[in-house]
Short mmCIF file of C-alpha atoms in Angstrom, two decimals:
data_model
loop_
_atom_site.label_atom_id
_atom_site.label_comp_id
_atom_site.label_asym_id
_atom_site.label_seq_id
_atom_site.Cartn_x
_atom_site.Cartn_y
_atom_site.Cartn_z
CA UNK A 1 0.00 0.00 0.00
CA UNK A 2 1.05 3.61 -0.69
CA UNK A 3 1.53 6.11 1.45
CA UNK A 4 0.83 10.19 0.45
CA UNK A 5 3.59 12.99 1.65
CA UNK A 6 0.50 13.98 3.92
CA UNK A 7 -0.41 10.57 5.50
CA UNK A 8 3.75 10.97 6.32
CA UNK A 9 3.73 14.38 7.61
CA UNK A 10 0.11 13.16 10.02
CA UNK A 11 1.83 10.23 11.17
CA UNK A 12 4.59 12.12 11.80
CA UNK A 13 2.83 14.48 14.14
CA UNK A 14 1.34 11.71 15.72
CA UNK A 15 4.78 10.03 16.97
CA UNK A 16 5.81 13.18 17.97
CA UNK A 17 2.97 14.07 20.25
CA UNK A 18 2.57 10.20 21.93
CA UNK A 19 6.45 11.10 23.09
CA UNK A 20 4.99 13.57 25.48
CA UNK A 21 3.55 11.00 27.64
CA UNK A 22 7.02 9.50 28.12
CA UNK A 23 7.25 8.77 32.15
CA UNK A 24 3.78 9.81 32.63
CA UNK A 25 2.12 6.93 30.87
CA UNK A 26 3.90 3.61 32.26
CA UNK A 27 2.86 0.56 31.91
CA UNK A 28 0.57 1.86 29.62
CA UNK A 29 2.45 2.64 26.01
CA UNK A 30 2.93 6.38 24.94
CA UNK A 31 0.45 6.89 22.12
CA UNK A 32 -0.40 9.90 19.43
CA UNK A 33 -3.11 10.68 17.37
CA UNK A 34 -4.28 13.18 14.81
CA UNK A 35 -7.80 13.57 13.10
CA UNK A 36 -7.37 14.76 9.50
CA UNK A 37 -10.19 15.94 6.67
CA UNK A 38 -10.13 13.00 3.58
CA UNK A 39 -10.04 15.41 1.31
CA UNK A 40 -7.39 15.93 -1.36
CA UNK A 41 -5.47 17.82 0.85
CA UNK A 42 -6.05 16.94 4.15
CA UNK A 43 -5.78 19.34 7.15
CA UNK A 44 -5.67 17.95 10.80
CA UNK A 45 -8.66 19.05 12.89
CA UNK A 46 -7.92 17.46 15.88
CA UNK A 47 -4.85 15.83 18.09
CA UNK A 48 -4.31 14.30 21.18
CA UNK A 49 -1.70 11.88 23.46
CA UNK A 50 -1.87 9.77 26.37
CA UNK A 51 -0.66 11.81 29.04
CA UNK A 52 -1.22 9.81 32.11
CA UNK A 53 -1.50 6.43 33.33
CA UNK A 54 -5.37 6.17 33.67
CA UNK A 55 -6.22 9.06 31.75
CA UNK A 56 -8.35 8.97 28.51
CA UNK A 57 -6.08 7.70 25.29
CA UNK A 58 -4.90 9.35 22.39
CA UNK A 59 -7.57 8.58 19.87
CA UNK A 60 -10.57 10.06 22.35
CA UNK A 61 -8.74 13.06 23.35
CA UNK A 62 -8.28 13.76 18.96
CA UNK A 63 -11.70 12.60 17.98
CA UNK A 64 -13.33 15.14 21.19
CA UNK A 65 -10.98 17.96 19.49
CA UNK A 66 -12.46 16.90 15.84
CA UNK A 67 -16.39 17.21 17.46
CA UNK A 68 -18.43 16.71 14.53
CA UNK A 69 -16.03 17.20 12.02
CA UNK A 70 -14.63 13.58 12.37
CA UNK A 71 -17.68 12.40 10.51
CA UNK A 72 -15.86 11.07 7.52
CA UNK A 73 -12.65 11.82 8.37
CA UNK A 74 -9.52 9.85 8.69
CA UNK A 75 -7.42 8.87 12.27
CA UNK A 76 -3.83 8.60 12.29
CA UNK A 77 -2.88 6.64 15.47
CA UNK A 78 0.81 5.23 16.52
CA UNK A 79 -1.13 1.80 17.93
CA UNK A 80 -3.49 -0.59 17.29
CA UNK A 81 -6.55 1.31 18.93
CA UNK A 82 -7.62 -1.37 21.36
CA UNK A 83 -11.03 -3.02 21.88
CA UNK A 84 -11.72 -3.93 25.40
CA UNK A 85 -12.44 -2.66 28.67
CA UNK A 86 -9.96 -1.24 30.98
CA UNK A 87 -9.29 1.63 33.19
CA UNK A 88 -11.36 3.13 30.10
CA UNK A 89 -13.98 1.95 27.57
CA UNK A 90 -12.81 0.50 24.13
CA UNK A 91 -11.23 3.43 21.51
CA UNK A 92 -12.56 0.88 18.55
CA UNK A 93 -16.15 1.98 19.58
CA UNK A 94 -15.44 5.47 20.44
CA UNK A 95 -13.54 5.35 16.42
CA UNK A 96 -16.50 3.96 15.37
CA UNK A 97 -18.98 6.40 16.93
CA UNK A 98 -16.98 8.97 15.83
CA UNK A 99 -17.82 8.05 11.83
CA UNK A 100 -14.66 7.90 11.15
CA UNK A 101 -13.95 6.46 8.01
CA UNK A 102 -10.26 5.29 7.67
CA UNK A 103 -7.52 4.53 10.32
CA UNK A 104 -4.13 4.49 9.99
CA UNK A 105 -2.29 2.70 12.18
CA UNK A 106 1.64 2.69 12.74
CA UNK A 107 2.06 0.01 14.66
CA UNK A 108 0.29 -3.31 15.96
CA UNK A 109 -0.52 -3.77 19.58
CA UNK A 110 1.39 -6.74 20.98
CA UNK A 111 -1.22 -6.81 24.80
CA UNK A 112 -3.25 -9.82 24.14
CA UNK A 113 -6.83 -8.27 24.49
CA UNK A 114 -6.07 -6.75 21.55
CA UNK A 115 -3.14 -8.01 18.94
CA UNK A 116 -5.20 -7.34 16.31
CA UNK A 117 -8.43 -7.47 17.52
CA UNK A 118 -8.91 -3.76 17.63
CA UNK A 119 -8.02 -3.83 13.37
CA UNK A 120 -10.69 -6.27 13.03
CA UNK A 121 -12.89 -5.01 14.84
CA UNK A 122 -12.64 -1.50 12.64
CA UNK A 123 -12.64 -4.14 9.86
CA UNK A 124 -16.07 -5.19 10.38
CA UNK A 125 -17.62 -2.00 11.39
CA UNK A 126 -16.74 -0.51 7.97
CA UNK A 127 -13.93 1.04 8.18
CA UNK A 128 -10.66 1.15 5.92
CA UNK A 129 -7.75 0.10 8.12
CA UNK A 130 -4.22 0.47 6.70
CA UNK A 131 -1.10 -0.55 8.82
CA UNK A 132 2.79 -0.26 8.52
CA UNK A 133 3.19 4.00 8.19
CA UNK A 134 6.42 5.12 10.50
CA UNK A 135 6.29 1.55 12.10
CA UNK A 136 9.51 1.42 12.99
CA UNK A 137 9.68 4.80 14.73
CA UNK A 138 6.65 3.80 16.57
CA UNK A 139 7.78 0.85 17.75
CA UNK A 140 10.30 2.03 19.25
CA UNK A 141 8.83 4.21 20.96
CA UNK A 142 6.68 1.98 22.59
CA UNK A 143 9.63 -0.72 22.76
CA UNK A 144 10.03 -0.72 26.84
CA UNK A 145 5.73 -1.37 26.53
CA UNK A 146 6.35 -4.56 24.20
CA UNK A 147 9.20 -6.40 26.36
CA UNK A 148 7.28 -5.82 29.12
CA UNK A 149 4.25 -7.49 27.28
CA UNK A 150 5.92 -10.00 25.65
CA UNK A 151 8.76 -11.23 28.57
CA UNK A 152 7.35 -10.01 31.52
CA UNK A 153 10.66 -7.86 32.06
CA UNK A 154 11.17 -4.51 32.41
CA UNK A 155 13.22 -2.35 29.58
CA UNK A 156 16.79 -2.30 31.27
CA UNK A 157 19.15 1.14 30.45
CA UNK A 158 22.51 0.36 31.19
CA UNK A 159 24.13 3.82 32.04
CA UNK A 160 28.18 4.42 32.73
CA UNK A 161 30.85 7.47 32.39
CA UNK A 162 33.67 6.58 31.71
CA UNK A 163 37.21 8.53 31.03
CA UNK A 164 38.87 8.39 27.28
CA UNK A 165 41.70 5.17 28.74
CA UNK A 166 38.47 3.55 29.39
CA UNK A 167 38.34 3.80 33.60
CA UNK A 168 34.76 4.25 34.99
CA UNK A 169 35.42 5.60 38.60
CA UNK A 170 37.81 7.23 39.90
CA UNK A 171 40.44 6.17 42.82
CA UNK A 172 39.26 6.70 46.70
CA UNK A 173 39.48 10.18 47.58
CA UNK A 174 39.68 11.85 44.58
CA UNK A 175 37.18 13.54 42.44
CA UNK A 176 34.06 11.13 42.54
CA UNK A 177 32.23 12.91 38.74
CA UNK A 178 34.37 11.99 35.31
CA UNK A 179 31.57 13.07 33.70
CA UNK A 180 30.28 17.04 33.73
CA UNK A 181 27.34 19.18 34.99
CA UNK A 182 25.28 18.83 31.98
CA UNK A 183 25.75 14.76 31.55
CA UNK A 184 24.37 14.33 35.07
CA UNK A 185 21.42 17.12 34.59
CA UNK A 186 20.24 14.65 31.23
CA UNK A 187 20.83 11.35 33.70
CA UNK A 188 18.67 12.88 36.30
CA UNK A 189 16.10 14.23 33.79
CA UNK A 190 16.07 9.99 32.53
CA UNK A 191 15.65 8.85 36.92
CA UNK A 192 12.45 11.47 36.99
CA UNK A 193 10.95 9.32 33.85
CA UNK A 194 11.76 5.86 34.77
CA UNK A 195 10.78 3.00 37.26
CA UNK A 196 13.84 1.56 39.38
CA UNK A 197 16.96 2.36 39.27
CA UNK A 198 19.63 -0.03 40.33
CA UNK A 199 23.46 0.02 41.20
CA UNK A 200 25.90 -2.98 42.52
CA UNK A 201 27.06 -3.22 46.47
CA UNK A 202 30.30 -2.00 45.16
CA UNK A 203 29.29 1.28 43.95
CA UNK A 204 26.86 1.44 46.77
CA UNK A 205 29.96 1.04 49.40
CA UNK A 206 32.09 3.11 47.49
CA UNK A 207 30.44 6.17 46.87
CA UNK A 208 27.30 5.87 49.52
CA UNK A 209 24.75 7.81 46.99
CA UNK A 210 21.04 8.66 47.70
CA UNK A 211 19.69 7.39 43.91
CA UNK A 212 17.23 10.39 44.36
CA UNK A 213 16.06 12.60 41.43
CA UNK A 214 17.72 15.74 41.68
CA UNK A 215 16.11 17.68 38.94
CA UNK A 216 18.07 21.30 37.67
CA UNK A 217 17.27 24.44 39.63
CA UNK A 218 13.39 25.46 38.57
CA UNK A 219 12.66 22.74 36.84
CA UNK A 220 9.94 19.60 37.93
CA UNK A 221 10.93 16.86 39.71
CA UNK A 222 9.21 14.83 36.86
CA UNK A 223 5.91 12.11 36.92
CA UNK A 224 8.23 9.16 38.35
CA UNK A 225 9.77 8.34 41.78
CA UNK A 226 11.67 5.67 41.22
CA UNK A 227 12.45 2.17 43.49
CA UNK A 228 16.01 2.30 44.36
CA UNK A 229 17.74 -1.14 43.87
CA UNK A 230 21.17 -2.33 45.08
CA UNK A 231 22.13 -6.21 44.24
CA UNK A 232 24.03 -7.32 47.56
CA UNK A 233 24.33 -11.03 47.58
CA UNK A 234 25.44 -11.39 51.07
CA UNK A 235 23.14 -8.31 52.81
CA UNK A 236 26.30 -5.98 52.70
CA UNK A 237 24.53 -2.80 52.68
CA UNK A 238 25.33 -0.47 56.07
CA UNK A 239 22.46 0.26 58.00
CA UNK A 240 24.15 4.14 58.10
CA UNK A 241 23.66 4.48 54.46
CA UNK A 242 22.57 7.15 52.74
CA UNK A 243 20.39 4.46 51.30
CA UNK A 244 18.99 2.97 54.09
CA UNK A 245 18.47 5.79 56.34
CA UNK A 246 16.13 7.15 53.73
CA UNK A 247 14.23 4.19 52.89
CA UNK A 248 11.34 5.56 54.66
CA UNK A 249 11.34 8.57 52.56
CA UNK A 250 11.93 6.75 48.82
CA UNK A 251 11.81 2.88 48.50
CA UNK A 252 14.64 0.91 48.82
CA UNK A 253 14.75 -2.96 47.47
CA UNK A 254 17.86 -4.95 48.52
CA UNK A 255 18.53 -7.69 46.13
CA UNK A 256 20.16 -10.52 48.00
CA UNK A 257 21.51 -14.26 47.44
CA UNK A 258 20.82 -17.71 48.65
CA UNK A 259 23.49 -17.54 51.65
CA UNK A 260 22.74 -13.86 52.84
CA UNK A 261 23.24 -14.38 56.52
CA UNK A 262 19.96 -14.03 58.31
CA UNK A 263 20.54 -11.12 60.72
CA UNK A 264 21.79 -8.95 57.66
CA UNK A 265 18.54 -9.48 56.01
CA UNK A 266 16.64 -8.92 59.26
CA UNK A 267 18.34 -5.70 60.23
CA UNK A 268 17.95 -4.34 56.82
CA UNK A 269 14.02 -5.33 56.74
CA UNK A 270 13.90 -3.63 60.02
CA UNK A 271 15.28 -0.32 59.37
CA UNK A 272 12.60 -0.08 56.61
CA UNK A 273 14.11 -1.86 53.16
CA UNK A 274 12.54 -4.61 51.27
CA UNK A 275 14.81 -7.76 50.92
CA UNK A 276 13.92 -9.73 48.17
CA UNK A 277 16.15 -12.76 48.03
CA UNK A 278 16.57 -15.42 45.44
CA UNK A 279 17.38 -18.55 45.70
CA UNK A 280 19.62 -18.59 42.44
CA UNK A 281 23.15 -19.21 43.47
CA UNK A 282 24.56 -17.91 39.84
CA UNK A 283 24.54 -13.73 39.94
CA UNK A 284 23.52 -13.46 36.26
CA UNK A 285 20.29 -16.22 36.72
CA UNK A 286 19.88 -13.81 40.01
CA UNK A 287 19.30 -10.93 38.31
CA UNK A 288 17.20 -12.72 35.21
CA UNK A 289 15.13 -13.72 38.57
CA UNK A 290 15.12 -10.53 39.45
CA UNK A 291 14.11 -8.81 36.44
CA UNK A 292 11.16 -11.27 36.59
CA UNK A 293 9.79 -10.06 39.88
CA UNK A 294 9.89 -6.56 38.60
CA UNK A 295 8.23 -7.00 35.86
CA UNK A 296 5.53 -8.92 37.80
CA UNK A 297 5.06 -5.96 39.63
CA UNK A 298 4.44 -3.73 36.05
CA UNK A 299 7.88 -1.82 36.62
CA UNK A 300 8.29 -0.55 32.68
CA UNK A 301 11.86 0.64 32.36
CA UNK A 302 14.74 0.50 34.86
CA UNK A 303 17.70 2.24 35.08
CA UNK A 304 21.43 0.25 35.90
CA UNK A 305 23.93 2.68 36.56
CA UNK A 306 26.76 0.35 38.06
CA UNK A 307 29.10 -1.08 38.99
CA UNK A 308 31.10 -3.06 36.61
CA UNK A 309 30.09 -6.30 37.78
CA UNK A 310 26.24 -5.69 37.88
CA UNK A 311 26.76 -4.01 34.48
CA UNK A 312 28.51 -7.06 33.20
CA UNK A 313 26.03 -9.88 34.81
CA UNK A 314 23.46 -8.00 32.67
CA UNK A 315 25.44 -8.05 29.66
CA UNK A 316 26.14 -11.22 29.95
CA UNK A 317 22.54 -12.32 30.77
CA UNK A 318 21.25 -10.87 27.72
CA UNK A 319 19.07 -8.50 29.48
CA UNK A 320 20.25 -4.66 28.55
CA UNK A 321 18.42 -3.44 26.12
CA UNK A 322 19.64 0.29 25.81
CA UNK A 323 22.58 2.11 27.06
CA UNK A 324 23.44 5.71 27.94
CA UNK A 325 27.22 5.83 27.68
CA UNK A 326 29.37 9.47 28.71
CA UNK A 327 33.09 9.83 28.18
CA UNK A 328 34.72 12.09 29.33
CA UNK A 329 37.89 13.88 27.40
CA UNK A 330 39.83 13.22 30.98
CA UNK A 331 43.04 10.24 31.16
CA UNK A 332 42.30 8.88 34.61
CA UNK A 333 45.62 6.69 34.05
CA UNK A 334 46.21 3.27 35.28
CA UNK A 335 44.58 1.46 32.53
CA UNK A 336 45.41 -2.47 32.38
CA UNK A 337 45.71 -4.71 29.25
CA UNK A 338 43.30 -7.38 30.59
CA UNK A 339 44.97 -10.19 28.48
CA UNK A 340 44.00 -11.21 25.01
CA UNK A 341 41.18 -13.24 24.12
CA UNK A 342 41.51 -16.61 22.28
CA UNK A 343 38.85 -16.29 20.15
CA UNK A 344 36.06 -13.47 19.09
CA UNK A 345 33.02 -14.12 21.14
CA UNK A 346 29.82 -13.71 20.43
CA UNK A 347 29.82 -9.63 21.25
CA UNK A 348 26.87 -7.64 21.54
CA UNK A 349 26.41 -5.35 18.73
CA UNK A 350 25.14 -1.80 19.85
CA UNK A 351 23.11 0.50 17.28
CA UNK A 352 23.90 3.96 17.78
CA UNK A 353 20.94 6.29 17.73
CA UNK A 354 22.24 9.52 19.16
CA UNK A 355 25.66 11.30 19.58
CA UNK A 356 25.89 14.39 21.45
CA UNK A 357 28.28 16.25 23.17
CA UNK A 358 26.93 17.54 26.68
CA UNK A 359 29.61 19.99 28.47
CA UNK A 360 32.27 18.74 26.55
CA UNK A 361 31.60 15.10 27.07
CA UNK A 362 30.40 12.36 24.18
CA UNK A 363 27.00 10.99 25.23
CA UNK A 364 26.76 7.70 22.83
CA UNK A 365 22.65 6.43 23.21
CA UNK A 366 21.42 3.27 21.26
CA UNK A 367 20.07 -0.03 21.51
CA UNK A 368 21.92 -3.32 22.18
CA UNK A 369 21.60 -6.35 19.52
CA UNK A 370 23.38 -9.79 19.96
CA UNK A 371 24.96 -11.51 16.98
CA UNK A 372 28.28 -13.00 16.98
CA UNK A 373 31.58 -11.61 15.84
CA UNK A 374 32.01 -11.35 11.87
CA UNK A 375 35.26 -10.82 9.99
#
């Protein structure tokens, strides 16, 4: 099927107005729509977005913009408009109320109430549905949505900094930030919009942090407070931790092993942290497990931001799916060869989607493929 320059340009809009629900929306997808006169022409007379978890979605807030002029008139819409009852009533009858008399639909919903359902039912009530414009870009968008769907895991975003001779934290004492002002303002701005973030006992012992959003001077604190997360197999945390002594104040889930002594776990429990243990003895199938129970509990995206060996069981598990990388234009020194490998491995392949440079720093954001080593 073809697509005109204006079906582009409405489809278009619509991605770019279902990104505003971004951290506002979760679990629910982020969603766009635009109402549009069938004429020759076409001219949008009505828009709308998801904004909030439980609020109305995209295609009612366009078609009550439209009013009456949606009689006729065709809906651009980044998802499969679904077709059963949740925290609100169907969008496939509200579509059909409407008189609308085409839809165009990015992208397919993968939720099993509707996963195609909400085409067919469109299908039968008249209407010309036509599927595949900007699917790509919209399924990205709602990519964190889908895993969760479809694995019952949340989206994981490895973050690091890291100096130019590769070393990600600096030496006790010293200055604790490689990267600058504005790379942590952007990392703080991604904590207000996501679910958990999570850091290794290491880093947690190391440089005692809060894990609190800290949003610039002025600015919102954003729609999102999220659970803090620390994986400490043996219930190492310090009940005088930043963490733990404000674990009434923001949530604090400590991640712990099979052989976590007893009266580490109770201790922690009692000063007001959740211990969730596993009974995995391997760290990587500990933090699959983990991953699981998140995603049980409808946590959409969660944020890793160290240390090296949390990073690396994660890697190594399969389960990042995006990373925020900053280096820093600083030689930290020190750097070891680490040996030579044998053989290539099977590597995971990353696919760069933005390159910026943030106070002097290179911010490197993409997506993380697995596919082994090529010559």
């Amino acid at each position: 099927m073809s697509f005109t320059a204006f079906d582009q340009a409405a489809m278009r809009r619509a991605v770019e107005l279902a990104a505003r629900g971004r951290g506002a929306v979760e679990p629910n997808p982020q969603v766009g729509a635009v109402v549009a006169t069938a004429d020759g022409g076409g001219r949008i007379i009505g828009e709308g977005w998801h904004d909030r978890f439980g609020g109305p979605h995209a295609e009612v807030v366009a078609l009550e913009a439209a009013g009456e002029r949606a009689r006729g008139a065709t809906l651009y819409v980044t998802l499969e408009p679904c077709c059963h009852h949740g925290k609100t009533p169907p969008c496939t009858a509200a579509i059909l109320a409407a008189g609308i008399t085409r839809v165009v639909v990015a992208a397919g919903d993968p939720f099993p109430a509707v996963a195609g359902r909400g085409l067919d039912a469109l299908r039968q009530g008249g209407v010309l549905v036509e599927i595949g414009l900007l699917g790509p870009e919209a399924t990205r968008l709602t990519a964190p949505f889908r895993k969760l769907v479809t694995t019952g895991k949340p989206w994981v975003l490895a973050k690091w900094a890291m100096s130019l001779d590769g070393r990600i934290a600096a030496a006790a004492g010293q200055d604790r930030w490689i990267s600058s002002l504005q790379s942590r303002a952007l990392v703080h701005d991604l904590r207000s919009r996501i679910d958990a973030i999570a850091i290794g006992i290491g880093t947690a012992l190391a440089d005692d942090p809060l894990l609190t959003v800290r949003p610039e001077p002025g600015t919102s604190p954003g729609p999102r407070r999220p659970l803090r997360v620390v994986f400490d197999s043996r219930g190492r945390l310090p009940l005088t931790s930043r963490l733990v002594r404000t674990a009434g104040e923001s949530p604090l889930l400590v991640a712990v092993g099979p052989d976590a002594p007893a009266d580490r776990t109770a201790a922690l429990a009692a000063a007001g942290c959740e211990v969730w243990r596993s009974t995995e003895p391997d760290p990587t199938a500990r933090a699959t497990a983990l991953l699981r129970e998140l995603g049980s509990r409808r946590l959409t995206n969660m944020l890793v931001e160290g240390g090296p060996t949390v990073l690396g069981s994660l890697f190594a598990a399969g389960e990042v799916d995006e990373f925020w990388a900053f280096i820093a234009p600083r030689i930290l020194g020190g750097l070891g060869t680490g040996g030579e490998l044998p053989t290539l491995p099977d590597v995971k392949t990353l696919q760069v989607e933005e390159v910026s440079r943030p106070g002097g720093d290179i911010f490197i954001r993409g997506l993380v493929t697995s596919q082994a080593c090529r010559g």
